[in-house]
Every structure is written in structure tokens, then in C-alpha cells.
Short mmCIF file of C-alpha atoms in Angstrom, two decimals:
data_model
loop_
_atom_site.label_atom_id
_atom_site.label_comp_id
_atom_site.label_asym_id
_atom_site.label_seq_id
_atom_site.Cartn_x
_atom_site.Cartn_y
_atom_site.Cartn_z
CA UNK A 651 117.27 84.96 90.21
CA UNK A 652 113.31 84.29 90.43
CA UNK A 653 110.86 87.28 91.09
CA UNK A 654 107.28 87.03 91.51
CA UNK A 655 105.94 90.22 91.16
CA UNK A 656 102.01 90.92 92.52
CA UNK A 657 100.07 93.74 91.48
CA UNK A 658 96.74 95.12 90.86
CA UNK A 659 97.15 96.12 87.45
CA UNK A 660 99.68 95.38 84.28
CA UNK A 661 100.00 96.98 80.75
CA UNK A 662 98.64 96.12 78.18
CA UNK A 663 96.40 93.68 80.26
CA UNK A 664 94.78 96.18 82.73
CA UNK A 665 95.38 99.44 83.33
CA UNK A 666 94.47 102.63 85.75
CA UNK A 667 97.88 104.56 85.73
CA UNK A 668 101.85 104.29 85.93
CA UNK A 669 101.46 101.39 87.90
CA UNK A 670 100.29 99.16 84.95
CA UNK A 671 103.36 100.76 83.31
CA UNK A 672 105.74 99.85 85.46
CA UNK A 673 104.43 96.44 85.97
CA UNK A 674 104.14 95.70 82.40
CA UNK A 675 107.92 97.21 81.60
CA UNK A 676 110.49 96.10 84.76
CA UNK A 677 109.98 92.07 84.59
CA UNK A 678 110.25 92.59 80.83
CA UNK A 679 113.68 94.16 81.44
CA UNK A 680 114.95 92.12 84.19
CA UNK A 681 114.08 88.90 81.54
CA UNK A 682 117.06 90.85 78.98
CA UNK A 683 119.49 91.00 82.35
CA UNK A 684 119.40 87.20 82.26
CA UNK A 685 116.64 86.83 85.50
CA UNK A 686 113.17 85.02 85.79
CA UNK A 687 110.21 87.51 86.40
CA UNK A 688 106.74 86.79 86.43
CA UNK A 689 103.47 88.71 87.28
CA UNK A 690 100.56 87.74 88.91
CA UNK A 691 97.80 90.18 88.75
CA UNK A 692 93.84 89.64 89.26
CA UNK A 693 91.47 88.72 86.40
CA UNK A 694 89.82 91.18 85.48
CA UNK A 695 87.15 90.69 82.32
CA UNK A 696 89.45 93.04 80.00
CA UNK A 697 89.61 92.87 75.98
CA UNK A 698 93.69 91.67 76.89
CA UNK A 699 91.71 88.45 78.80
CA UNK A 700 89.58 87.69 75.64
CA UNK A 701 91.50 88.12 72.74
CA UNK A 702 94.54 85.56 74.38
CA UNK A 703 95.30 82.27 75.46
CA UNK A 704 95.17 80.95 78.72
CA UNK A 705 95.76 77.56 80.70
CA UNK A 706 94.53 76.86 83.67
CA UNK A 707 97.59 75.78 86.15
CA UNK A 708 96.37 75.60 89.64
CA UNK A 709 92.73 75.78 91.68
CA UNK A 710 92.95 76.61 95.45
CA UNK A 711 90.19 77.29 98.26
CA UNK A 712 90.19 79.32 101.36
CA UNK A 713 88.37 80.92 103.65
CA UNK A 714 88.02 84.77 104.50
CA UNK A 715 85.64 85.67 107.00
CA UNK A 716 82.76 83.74 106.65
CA UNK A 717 83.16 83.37 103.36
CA UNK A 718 84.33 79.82 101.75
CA UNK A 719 86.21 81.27 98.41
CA UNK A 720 87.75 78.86 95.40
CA UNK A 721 90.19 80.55 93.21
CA UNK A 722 91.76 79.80 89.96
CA UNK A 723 95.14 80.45 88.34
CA UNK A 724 95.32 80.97 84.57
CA UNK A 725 98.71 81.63 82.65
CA UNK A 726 98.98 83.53 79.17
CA UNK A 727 99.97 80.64 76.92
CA UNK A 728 102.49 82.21 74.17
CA UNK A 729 104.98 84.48 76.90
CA UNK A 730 103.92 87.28 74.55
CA UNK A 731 104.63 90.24 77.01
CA UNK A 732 108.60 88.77 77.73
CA UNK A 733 107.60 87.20 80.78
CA UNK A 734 105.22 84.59 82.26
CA UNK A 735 101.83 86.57 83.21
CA UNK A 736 99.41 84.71 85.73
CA UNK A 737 95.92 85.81 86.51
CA UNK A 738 93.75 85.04 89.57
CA UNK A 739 90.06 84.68 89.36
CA UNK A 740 87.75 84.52 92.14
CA UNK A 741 84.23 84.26 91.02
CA UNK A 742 82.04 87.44 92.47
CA UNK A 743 85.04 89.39 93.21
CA UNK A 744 87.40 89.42 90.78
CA UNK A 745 85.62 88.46 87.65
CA UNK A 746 84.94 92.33 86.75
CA UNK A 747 85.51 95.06 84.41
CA UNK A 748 87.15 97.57 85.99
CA UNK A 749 90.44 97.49 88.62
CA UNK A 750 88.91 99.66 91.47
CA UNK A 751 85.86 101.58 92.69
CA UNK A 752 83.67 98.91 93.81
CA UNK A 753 82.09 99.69 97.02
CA UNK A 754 83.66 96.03 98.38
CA UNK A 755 87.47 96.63 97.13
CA UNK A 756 88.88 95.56 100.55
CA UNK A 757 87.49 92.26 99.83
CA UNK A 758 88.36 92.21 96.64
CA UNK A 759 91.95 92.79 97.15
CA UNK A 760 92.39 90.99 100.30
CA UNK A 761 90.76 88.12 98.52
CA UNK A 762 93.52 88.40 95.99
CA UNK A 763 96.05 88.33 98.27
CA UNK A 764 95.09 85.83 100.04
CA UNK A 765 94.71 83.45 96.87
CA UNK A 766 98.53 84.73 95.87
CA UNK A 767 100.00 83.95 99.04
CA UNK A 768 97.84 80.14 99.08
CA UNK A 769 98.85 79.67 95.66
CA UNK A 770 102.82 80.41 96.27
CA UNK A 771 102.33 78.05 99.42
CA UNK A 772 101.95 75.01 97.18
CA UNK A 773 104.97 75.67 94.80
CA UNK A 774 107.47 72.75 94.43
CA UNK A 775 110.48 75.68 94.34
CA UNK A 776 110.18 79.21 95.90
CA UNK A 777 110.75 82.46 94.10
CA UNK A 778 114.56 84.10 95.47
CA UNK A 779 112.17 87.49 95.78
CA UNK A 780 108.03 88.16 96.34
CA UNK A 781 108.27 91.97 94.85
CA UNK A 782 104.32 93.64 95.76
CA UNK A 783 103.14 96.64 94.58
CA UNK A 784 101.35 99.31 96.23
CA UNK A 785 98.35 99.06 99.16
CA UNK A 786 96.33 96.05 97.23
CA UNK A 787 98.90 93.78 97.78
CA UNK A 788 100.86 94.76 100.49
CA UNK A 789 99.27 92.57 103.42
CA UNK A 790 101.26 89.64 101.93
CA UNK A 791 104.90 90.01 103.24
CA UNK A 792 102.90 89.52 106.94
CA UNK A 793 101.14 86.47 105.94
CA UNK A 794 104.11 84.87 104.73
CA UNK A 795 105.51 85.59 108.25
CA UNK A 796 102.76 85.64 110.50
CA UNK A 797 99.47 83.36 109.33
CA UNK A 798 100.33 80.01 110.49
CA UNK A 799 99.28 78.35 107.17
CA UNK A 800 102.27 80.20 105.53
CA UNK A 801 105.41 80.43 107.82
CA UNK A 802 107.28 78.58 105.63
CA UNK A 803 107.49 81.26 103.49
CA UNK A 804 109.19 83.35 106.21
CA UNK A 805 112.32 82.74 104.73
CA UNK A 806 111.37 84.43 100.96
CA UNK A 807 112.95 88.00 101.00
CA UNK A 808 109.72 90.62 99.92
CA UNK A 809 110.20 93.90 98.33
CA UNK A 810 107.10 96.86 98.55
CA UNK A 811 107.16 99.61 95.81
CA UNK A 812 104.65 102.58 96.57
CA UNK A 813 103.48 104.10 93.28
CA UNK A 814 101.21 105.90 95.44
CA UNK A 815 101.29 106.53 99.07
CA UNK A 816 98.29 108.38 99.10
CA UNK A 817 96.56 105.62 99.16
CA UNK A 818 96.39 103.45 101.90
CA UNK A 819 93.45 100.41 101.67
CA UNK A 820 92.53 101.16 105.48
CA UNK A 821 89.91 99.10 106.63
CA UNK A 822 88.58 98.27 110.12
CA UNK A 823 89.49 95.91 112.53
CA UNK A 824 86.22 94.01 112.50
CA UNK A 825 87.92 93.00 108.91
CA UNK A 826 91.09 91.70 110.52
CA UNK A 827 89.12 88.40 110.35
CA UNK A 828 89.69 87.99 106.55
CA UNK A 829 93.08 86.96 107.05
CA UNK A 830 93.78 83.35 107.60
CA UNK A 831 94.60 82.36 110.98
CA UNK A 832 97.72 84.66 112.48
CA UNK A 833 99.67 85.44 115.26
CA UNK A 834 97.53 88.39 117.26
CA UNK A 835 100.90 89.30 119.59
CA UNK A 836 101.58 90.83 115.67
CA UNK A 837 98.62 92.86 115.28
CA UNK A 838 100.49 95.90 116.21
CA UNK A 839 102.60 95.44 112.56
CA UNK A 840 98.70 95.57 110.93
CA UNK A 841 97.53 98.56 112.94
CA UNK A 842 97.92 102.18 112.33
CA UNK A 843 95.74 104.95 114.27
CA UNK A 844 93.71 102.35 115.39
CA UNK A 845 92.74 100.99 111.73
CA UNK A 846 93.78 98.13 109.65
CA UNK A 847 96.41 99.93 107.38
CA UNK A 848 97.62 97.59 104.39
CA UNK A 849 100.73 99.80 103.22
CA UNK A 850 101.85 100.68 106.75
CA UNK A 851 102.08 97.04 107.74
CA UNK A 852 103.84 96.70 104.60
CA UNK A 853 106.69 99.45 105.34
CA UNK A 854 106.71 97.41 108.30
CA UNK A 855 107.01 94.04 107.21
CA UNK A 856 108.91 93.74 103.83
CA UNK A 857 112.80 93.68 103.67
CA UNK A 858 113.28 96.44 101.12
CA UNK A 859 110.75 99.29 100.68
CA UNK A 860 110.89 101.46 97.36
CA UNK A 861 109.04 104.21 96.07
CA UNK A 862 109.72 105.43 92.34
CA UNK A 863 111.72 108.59 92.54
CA UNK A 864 114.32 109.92 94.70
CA UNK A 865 112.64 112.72 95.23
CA UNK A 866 109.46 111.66 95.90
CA UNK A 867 110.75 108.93 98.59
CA UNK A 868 112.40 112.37 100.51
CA UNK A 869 108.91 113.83 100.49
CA UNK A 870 107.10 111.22 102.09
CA UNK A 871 109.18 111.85 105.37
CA UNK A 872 107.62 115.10 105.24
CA UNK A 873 104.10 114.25 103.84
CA UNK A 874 102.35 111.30 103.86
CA UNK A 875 98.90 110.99 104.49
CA UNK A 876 99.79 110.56 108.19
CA UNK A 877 102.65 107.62 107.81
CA UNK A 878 105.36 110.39 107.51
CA UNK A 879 106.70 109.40 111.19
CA UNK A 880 106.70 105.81 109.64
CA UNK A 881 108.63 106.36 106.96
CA UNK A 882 111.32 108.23 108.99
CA UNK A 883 111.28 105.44 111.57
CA UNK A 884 111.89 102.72 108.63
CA UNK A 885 114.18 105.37 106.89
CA UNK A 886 117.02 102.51 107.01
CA UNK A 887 115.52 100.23 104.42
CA UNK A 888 113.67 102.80 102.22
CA UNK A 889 115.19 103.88 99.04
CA UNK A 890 114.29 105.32 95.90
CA UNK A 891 114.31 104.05 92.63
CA UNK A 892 113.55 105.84 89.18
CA UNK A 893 111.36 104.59 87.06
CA UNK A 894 112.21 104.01 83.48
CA UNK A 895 110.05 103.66 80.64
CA UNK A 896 109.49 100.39 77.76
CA UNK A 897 111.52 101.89 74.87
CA UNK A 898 109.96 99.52 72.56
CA UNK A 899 107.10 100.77 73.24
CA UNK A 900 107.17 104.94 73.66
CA UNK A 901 109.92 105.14 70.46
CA UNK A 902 109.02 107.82 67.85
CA UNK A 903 111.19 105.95 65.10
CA UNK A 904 108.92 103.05 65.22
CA UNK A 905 105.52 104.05 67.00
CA UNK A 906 102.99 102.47 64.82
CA UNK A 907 99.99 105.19 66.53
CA UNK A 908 102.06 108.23 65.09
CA UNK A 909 101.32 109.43 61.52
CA UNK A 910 104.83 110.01 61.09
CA UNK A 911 107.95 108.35 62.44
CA UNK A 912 110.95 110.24 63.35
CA UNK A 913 114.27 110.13 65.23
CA UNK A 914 116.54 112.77 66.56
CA UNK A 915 118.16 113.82 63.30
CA UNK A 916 114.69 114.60 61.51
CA UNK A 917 112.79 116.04 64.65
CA UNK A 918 111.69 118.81 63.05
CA UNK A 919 110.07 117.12 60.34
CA UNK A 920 108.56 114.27 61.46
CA UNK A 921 107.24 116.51 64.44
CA UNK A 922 105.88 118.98 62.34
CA UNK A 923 103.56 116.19 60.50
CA UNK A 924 102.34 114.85 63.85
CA UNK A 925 101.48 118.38 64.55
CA UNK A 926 99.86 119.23 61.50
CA UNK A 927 97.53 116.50 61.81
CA UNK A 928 96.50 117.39 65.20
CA UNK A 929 95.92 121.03 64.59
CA UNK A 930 93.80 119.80 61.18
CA UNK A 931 91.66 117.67 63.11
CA UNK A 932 91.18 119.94 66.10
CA UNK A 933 90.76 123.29 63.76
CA UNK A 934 93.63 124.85 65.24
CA UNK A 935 97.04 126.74 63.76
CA UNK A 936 100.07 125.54 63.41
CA UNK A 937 101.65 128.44 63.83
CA UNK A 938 100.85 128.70 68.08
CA UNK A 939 102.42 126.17 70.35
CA UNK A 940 100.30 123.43 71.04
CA UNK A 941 100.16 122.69 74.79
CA UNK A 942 98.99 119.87 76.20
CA UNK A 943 98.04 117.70 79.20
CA UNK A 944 97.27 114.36 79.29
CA UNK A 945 96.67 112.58 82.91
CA UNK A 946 94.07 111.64 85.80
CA UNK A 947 92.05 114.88 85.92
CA UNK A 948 91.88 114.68 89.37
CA UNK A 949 93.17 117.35 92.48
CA UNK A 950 96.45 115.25 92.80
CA UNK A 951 97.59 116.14 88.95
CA UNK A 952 96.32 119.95 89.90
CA UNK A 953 93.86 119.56 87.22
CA UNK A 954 91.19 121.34 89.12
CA UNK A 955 93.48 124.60 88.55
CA UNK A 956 93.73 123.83 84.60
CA UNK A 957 90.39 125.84 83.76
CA UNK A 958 91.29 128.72 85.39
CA UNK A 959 94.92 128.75 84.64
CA UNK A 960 94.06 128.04 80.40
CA UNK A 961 91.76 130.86 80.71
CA UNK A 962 93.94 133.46 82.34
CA UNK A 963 96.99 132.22 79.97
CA UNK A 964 95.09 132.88 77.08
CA UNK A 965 93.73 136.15 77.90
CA UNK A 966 97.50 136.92 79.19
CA UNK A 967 99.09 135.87 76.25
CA UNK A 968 96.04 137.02 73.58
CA UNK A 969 95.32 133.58 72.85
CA UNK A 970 99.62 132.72 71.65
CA UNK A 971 98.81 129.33 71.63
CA UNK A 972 96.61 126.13 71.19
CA UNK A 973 95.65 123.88 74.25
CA UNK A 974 94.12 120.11 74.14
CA UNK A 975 93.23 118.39 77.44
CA UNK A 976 93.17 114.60 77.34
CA UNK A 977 91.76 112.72 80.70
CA UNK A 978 89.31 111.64 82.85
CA UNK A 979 88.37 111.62 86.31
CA UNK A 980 86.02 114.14 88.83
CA UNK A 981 83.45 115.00 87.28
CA UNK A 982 83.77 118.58 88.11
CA UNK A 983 86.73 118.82 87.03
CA UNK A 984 86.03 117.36 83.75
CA UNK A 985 82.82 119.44 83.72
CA UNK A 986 84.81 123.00 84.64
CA UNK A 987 87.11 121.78 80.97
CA UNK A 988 84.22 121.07 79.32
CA UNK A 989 82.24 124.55 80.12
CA UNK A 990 85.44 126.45 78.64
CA UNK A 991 85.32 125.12 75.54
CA UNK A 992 82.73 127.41 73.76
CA UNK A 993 85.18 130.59 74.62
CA UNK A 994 88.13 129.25 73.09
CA UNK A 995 86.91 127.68 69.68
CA UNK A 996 90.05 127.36 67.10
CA UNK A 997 92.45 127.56 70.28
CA UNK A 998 91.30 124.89 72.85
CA UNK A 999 89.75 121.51 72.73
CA UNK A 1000 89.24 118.65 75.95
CA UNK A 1001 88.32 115.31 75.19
CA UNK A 1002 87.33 113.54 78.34
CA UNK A 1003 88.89 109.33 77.98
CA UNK A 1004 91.15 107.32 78.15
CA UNK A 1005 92.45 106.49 74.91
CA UNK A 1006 96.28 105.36 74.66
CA UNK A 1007 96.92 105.93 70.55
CA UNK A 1008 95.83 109.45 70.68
CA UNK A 1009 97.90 109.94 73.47
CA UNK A 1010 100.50 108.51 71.74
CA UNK A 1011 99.66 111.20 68.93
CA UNK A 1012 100.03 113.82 71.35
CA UNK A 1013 102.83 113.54 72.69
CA UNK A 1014 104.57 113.02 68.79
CA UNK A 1015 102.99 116.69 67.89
CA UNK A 1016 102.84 118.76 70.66
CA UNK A 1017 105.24 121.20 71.97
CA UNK A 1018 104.71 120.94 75.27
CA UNK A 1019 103.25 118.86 78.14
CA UNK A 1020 102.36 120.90 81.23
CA UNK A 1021 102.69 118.53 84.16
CA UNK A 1022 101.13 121.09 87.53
CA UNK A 1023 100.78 118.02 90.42
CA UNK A 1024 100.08 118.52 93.84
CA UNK A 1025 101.69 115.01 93.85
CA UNK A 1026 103.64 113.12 91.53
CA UNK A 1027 105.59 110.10 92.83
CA UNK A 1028 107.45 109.61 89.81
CA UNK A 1029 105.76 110.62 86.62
CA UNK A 1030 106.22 108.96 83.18
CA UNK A 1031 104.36 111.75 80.95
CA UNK A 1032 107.30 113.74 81.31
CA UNK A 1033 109.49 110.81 80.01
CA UNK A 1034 107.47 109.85 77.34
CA UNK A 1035 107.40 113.66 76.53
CA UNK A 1036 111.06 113.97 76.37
CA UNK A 1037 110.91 110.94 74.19
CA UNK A 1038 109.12 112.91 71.42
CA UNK A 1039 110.82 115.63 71.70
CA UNK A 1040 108.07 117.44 73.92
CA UNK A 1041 109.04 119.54 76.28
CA UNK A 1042 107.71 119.49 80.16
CA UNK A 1043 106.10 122.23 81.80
CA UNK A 1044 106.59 120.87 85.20
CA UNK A 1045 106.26 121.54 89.15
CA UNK A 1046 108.91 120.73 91.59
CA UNK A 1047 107.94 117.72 92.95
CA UNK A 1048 108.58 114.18 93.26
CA UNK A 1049 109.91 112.31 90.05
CA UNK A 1050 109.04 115.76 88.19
CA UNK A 1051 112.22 117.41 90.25
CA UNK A 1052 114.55 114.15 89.62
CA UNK A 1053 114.05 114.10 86.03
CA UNK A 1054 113.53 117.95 84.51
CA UNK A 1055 115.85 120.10 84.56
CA UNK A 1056 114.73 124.00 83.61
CA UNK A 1057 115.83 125.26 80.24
CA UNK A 1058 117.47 128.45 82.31
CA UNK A 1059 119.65 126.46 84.13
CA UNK A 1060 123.27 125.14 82.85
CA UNK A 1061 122.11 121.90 80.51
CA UNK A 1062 118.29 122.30 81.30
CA UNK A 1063 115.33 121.40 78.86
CA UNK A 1064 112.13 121.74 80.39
CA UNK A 1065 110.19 124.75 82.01
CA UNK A 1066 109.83 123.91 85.73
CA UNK A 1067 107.72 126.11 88.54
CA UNK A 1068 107.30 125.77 92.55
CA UNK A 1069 103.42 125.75 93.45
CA UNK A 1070 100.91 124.25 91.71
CA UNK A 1071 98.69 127.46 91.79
CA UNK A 1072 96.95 128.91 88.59
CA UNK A 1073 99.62 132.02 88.77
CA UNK A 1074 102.41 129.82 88.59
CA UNK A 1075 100.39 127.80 85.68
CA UNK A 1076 99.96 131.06 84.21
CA UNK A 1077 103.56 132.08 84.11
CA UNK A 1078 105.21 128.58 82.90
CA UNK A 1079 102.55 129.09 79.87
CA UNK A 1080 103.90 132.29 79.09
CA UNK A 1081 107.52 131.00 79.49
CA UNK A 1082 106.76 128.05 77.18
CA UNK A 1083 105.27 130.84 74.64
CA UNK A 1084 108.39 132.96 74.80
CA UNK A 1085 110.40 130.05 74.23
CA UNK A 1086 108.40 128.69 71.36
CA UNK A 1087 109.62 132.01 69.31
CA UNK A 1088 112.77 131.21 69.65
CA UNK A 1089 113.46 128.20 67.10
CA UNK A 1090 117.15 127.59 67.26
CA UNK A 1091 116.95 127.33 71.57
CA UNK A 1092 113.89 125.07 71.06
CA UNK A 1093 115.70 122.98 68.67
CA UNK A 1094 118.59 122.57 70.47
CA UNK A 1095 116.29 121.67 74.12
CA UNK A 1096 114.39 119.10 71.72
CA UNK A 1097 117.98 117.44 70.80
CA UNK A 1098 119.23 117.36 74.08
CA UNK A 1099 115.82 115.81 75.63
CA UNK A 1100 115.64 113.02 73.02
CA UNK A 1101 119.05 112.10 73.93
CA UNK A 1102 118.71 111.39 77.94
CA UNK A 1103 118.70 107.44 78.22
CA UNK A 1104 115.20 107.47 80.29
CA UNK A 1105 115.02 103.06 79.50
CA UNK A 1106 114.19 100.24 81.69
CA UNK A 1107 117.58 98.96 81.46
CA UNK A 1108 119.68 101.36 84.34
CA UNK A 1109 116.44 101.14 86.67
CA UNK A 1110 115.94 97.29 86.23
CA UNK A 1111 119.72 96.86 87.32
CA UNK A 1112 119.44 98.92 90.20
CA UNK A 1113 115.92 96.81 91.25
CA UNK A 1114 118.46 93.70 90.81
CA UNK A 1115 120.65 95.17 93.09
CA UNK A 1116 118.41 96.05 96.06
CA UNK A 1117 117.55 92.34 95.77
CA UNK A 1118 121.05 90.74 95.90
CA UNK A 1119 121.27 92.86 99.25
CA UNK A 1120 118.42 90.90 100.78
CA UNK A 1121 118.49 87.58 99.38
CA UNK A 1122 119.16 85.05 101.99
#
């Protein structure tokens, strides 16, 4: 089987969150299960772009709008990611730094799509499966049945995963013009409340529709940024799929970012010298748990409560442990971690990036990773946590209630809480405190975590699967 996958964003090429993850991981494991997957992704000007090789393999034109666009097709010569990786550029659009924020993103993307869609048009053989990802590219499944240019694509079964449903790519129906000439008896499959809504029109139109949890695919029927009477309606082809994550590259046995490698057996070692290196470079003892949280510090991940709720725990607990924020993202937010820094010198340090080998290091020497989101459609942290024998201070939600389990429960190993409010913050700290004193039970949590199969391989079946029940 043949599956084009199209997203905005792909690790280690370009990333913004767990979609570049996913991306970057699932083709690579549906190559092992003896399938063809490829990615095509915009080009943004990234060091990934640079520092490879690329050949040019096809140059298109179209028009959006009033605009007369050519577009270019570039493939990664050497197939070093485990799968063939295609990048669009569109001169003025596409040819940027960054993925998103740019005041003219709905051109952007639908600009992309467009070029995808023109681009599969012209193949000599047709993918079995078009698999899109999230709102950027989820207007194509209804140009491939409803511009005239591209009907004969009709027949091509299409499969939308929401990473995020939060976000939507609305945009208003003086913009319905970008799309190459289509059938306007359809425009109710592109309209929602009276706007332009990319992801609705893709619940609508593709054959399958995923999200990346379980969980998080039962929530949505409750709360969804106003589609939740969508996703009920389209119940009967919705599912939900866990996400996995790349064992070759979150492995503590052969991490080349760690100081230390370690497996299962020596845990406590190698764990220890990843921890001892953070605590020498941060100024903090060993002998407190070191918390941590690493994300988007944005009111989705709850990180607006994290001042408040560090404060009150350490006060709470007289300052039991150490605490190291690692993120970006409102700048009041970052601002409210910043201010607190001064009161907890030797116990609490933020560092406001992105940077992917300290978090790495993290996650290899802390003891825990407190994970309080308002919304969480799957979550990886937590995985990549459990990896490292790190355990998860979680909410309830989403991929967060799929995958933890809390320590009090038969088999649990992680320390899970209902609201994300700073007194339920507040309490998990203390929890994960109580439980730090207690060696033997944290030993034996640590064991059992680094022991769940969390791979690729189970999730890139079942993503086999839901295609074999579409293809035609």
C-alpha cells in the first residue's frame, strides 16, 4: 500500500509540536510493516533544508484568487528519515522561517494545498491513501472531489487526523475564491456558522477521520470549539488512534543528548548521573525531587496556573523539592515564570526555548514531569517520560487519561488529578513529594513504566488497518 501523507510540519525538518512528531515517526513505521509512505510538507527555510540534498522533481502553476502562483517540488535525495520526504515551495509564501503566525497563513496554507492537490493531479500512478493532517491541509479531500480540475481523484480514499481541534483555519467566504474552480451546490460541506471552516469540511469530506487518543476523540463530542454537534453527527467514521512514539529516537540506552545511558536494569544509576548533572548546572540538590515541565507555555498546557501553583507547592511543602520550567509561548506567561525566579534561587530555574537536547536531558534526570492541560489530545511528554523512567504528574484528560494510570490504583505509575486548577497542582506536587521518600515504591513505578511498549509499531498497524477498511 501507497500513502501520501500532507502536513504542515515534520521532525527533524520543521517543527511546532507533536504534530512534527507524529509526522516524522508513523511513515517511518509503516516503511518496517512492508508499505510505501511519503510526506509532503511545505518548505520552509529551516537548518534541516540547508544542511541536505534536494532534487527538484516537478514545477506546477495555478491560480488562487487573483493571484497567478508557480510552485516547486523538491525531494530529500539520500531517504535519510526512512521514507521519501517532498517539500513544496511557493516563492512569497512559503519560502519562510517559521511554520505559522504570519498575519497571511490562510494563504499560505491554502496555497499549499492547492499546489499538493495540482501536483498529485499529474502523477502517472495514484497513492491507495491521501492521509492529511490537521486544519492546514484539510481542504484537500474536497478538492479532490469537488474542483473540477481534480475529480479524477474522487476515487483516492483520504484519511484526516486532528492533532488539534482547537484549531480550526476559519476564514471568510470572500476567500472561498482561492480554491480552483468547484462545484458551489457543495459549498454547504465548506461552511460552518456562516464561515469558511477548513477542518469541519474535512470531518465532512474524508473517508476516515482520526484524532490521537481514545480519549480525547470522546471529548470532542462534548467540547469542541463549536464542531461538537459535528463530530457526533459524523460519529460513524471517527475513531481514535494512540499515538506512539520513534523508539530510536526517545531510547535512554542509546540517546546520544544524555550524559549517561541507561536501561531498565541500571535505572537507578544511570538516572542518578543525568540528575546530578542537572542539579550541578542549575545549583540545585540532589537530594529533593526534581520536577519538571517541559511544553507550549500557553493556557491550553495550564501553564498560566504553573506560577502560582510552584509557589504555593513550595511554601506547602517548605521548599521539598527542585522545579525547572522548559518552554515558550505567551509572553505573560513566560513573564509570570520568569518574575518567580528571584524567590526560589537553589530550588527553581525557567529557561524560556525551545531546545530539543536539553529536553532530552530532562526527561533522563528528572523525577517527574507534571503534565496540568486544559487540553491534551494525546500527549507524548508523558511517553517520553515513562521512557526515562520519569514519572507523570498528569490531569485527566485526553491521551493523558488513555495512557497514565495513578500509582494508587491496582498496576498504576503515575500521579494523576481532575482539574487543572493551582489546588489540584498543588496537591499532585505534594503527592509526587511523598512518593519520592519512598525509594523501593518509586523504584518499582520506574520499572514498571519503562516496561509499557509505548512504540510506533502497534499504532502504525492499527493506522494500516483503518485504511484497508476504506480502500476501494
Amino acid at each position: 500500500m501507497e500513502i501520501l501523507h500532507v502536513s504542515a510540519e515534520c521532525y527533524p525538518v520543521a517543527k511546532a509540536g507533536g504534530l512534527a512528531d507524529v509526522v516524522g515517526a508513523l511513515p517511518k513505521y509503516q516503511q518496517s510493516l512492508g508499505h510505501t509512505a511519503k510526506v509532503v510538507m511545505p518548505m520552509h527555510r529551516t537548518k534541516f533544508l540547508y544542511n541536505n540534498e534536494w532534487e527538484v522533481v516537478h514545477k506546477g502553476s495555478f491560480r488562487m484568487g487573483e493571484m497567478y502562483l508557480d510552485f516547486t517540488i523538491i525531494k530529500e535525495k539520500t531517504n535519510k528519515l526512512g521514507f521519501d520526504l517532498y517539500c513544496v515551495d511557493i516563492y512569497g509564501l512559503l519560502d519562510r522561517e517559521r511554520i505559522y503566525s504570519y498575519d497571511d497563513d490562510t494563504e499560505r496554507f491554502t496555497a499549499f494545498q492547492i499546489a499538493v492537490t495540482e501536483w498529485l493531479s499529474k502523477w502517472e500512478h495514484h497513492p491507495n491513501v491521501v492521509h492529511v493532517h490537521d486544519h492546514h491541509t484539510a481542504l484537500i479531500p474536497f478538492m479532490m472531489q469537488y474542483c473540477f480540475g481534480y475529480r479524477h481523484l474522487s476515487r483516492i480514499p483520504t484519511v484526516l487526523t486532528i492533532h488539534n481541534a482547537q484549531y480550526q483555519g476559519w476564514m471568510g467566504w470572500d476567500k472561498a475564491t482561492y480554491l480552483p474552480a468547484w462545484d458551489t451546490w457543495r459549498w454547504g460541506l465548506l461552511d460552518w456558522s456562516n464561515t469558511v471552516n477548513p477542518l469541519a469540511c474535512g470531518i465532512k469530506c474524508a473517508d476516515k477521520v482520526n484524532t490521537v487518543s481514545p480519549g480525547y476523540m470522546e471529548e470532542l463530542k462534548r467540547e469542541a470549539n463549536g464542531l461538537e454537534s459535528l463530530f457526533n453527527f459524523e460519529s460513524g467514521k471517527c475513531t481514535g488512534i494512540l499515538n506512539g512514539i520513534d523508539y530510536s529516537v526517545w531510547d535512554p540506552a542509546t540517546d546520544t543528548y544524555i550524559l549517561d545511558n541507561f536501561t531498565v536494569k541500571d535505572l537507578k544509576h544511570g538516572k542518578g548521573l543525568n540528575k546530578k548533572k542537572l542539579c550541578d548546572d542549575l545549583g540545585f540538590d540532589m537530594q529533593y525531587p526534581l520536577i519538571i515541565f517541559i511544553g507550549r507555555l500557553v493556557h491550553e498546557k495550564a501553564a498560566d496556573l504553573l506560577a502560582e501553583a510552584i509557589s504555593k507547592a513550595f511554601e506547602q511543602t517548605g521548599h521539598a523539592f527542585s522545579c525547572m520550567i522548559l518552554g515558550s509561548g505567551e509572553k505573560e506567561v513566560e513573564n509570570g515564570l520568569q518574575r518567580i525566579q528571584n524567590d526560589f534561587i537553589g530550588y527553581y530555574h525557567s529557561q524560556i526555548e525551545y531546545n530539543e537536547k536539553l529536553s532530552h536531558q530532562m526527561y533522563a534526570g528528572a523525577d517527574f514531569i507534571l503534565m496540568p492541560s486544559r487540553v491534551e489530545p494525546c500527549g507524548l511528554n508523558q511517553m517520553y517520560a515513562m521512557r526515562y523512567g520519569t514519572v507523570p504528574v498528569v490531569r485527566r484528560t485526553g491521551g493523558l487519561k488513555d495512557t497514565v494510570i495513578d500509582f494508587g490504583e491496582e498496576n498504576g505509575y503515575g500521579i494523576c488529578f481532575e482539574k487543572a486548577s493551582v489546588e489540584d497542582i498543588v496537591y499532585s506536587i505534594t503527592r509526587a513529594v511523598e512518593l519520592y521518600k519512598d525509594k523501593t515504591k518509586l523504584d518499582e513505578i520506574r520499572q514498571r513504566m519503562m516496561n509499557i511498549n509505548n512504540s510506533w509499531e502497534t499504532s502504525a498497524g492499527k493506522y494500516i488497518e483503518l485504511y484497508d477498511s476504506i480502500y476501494k
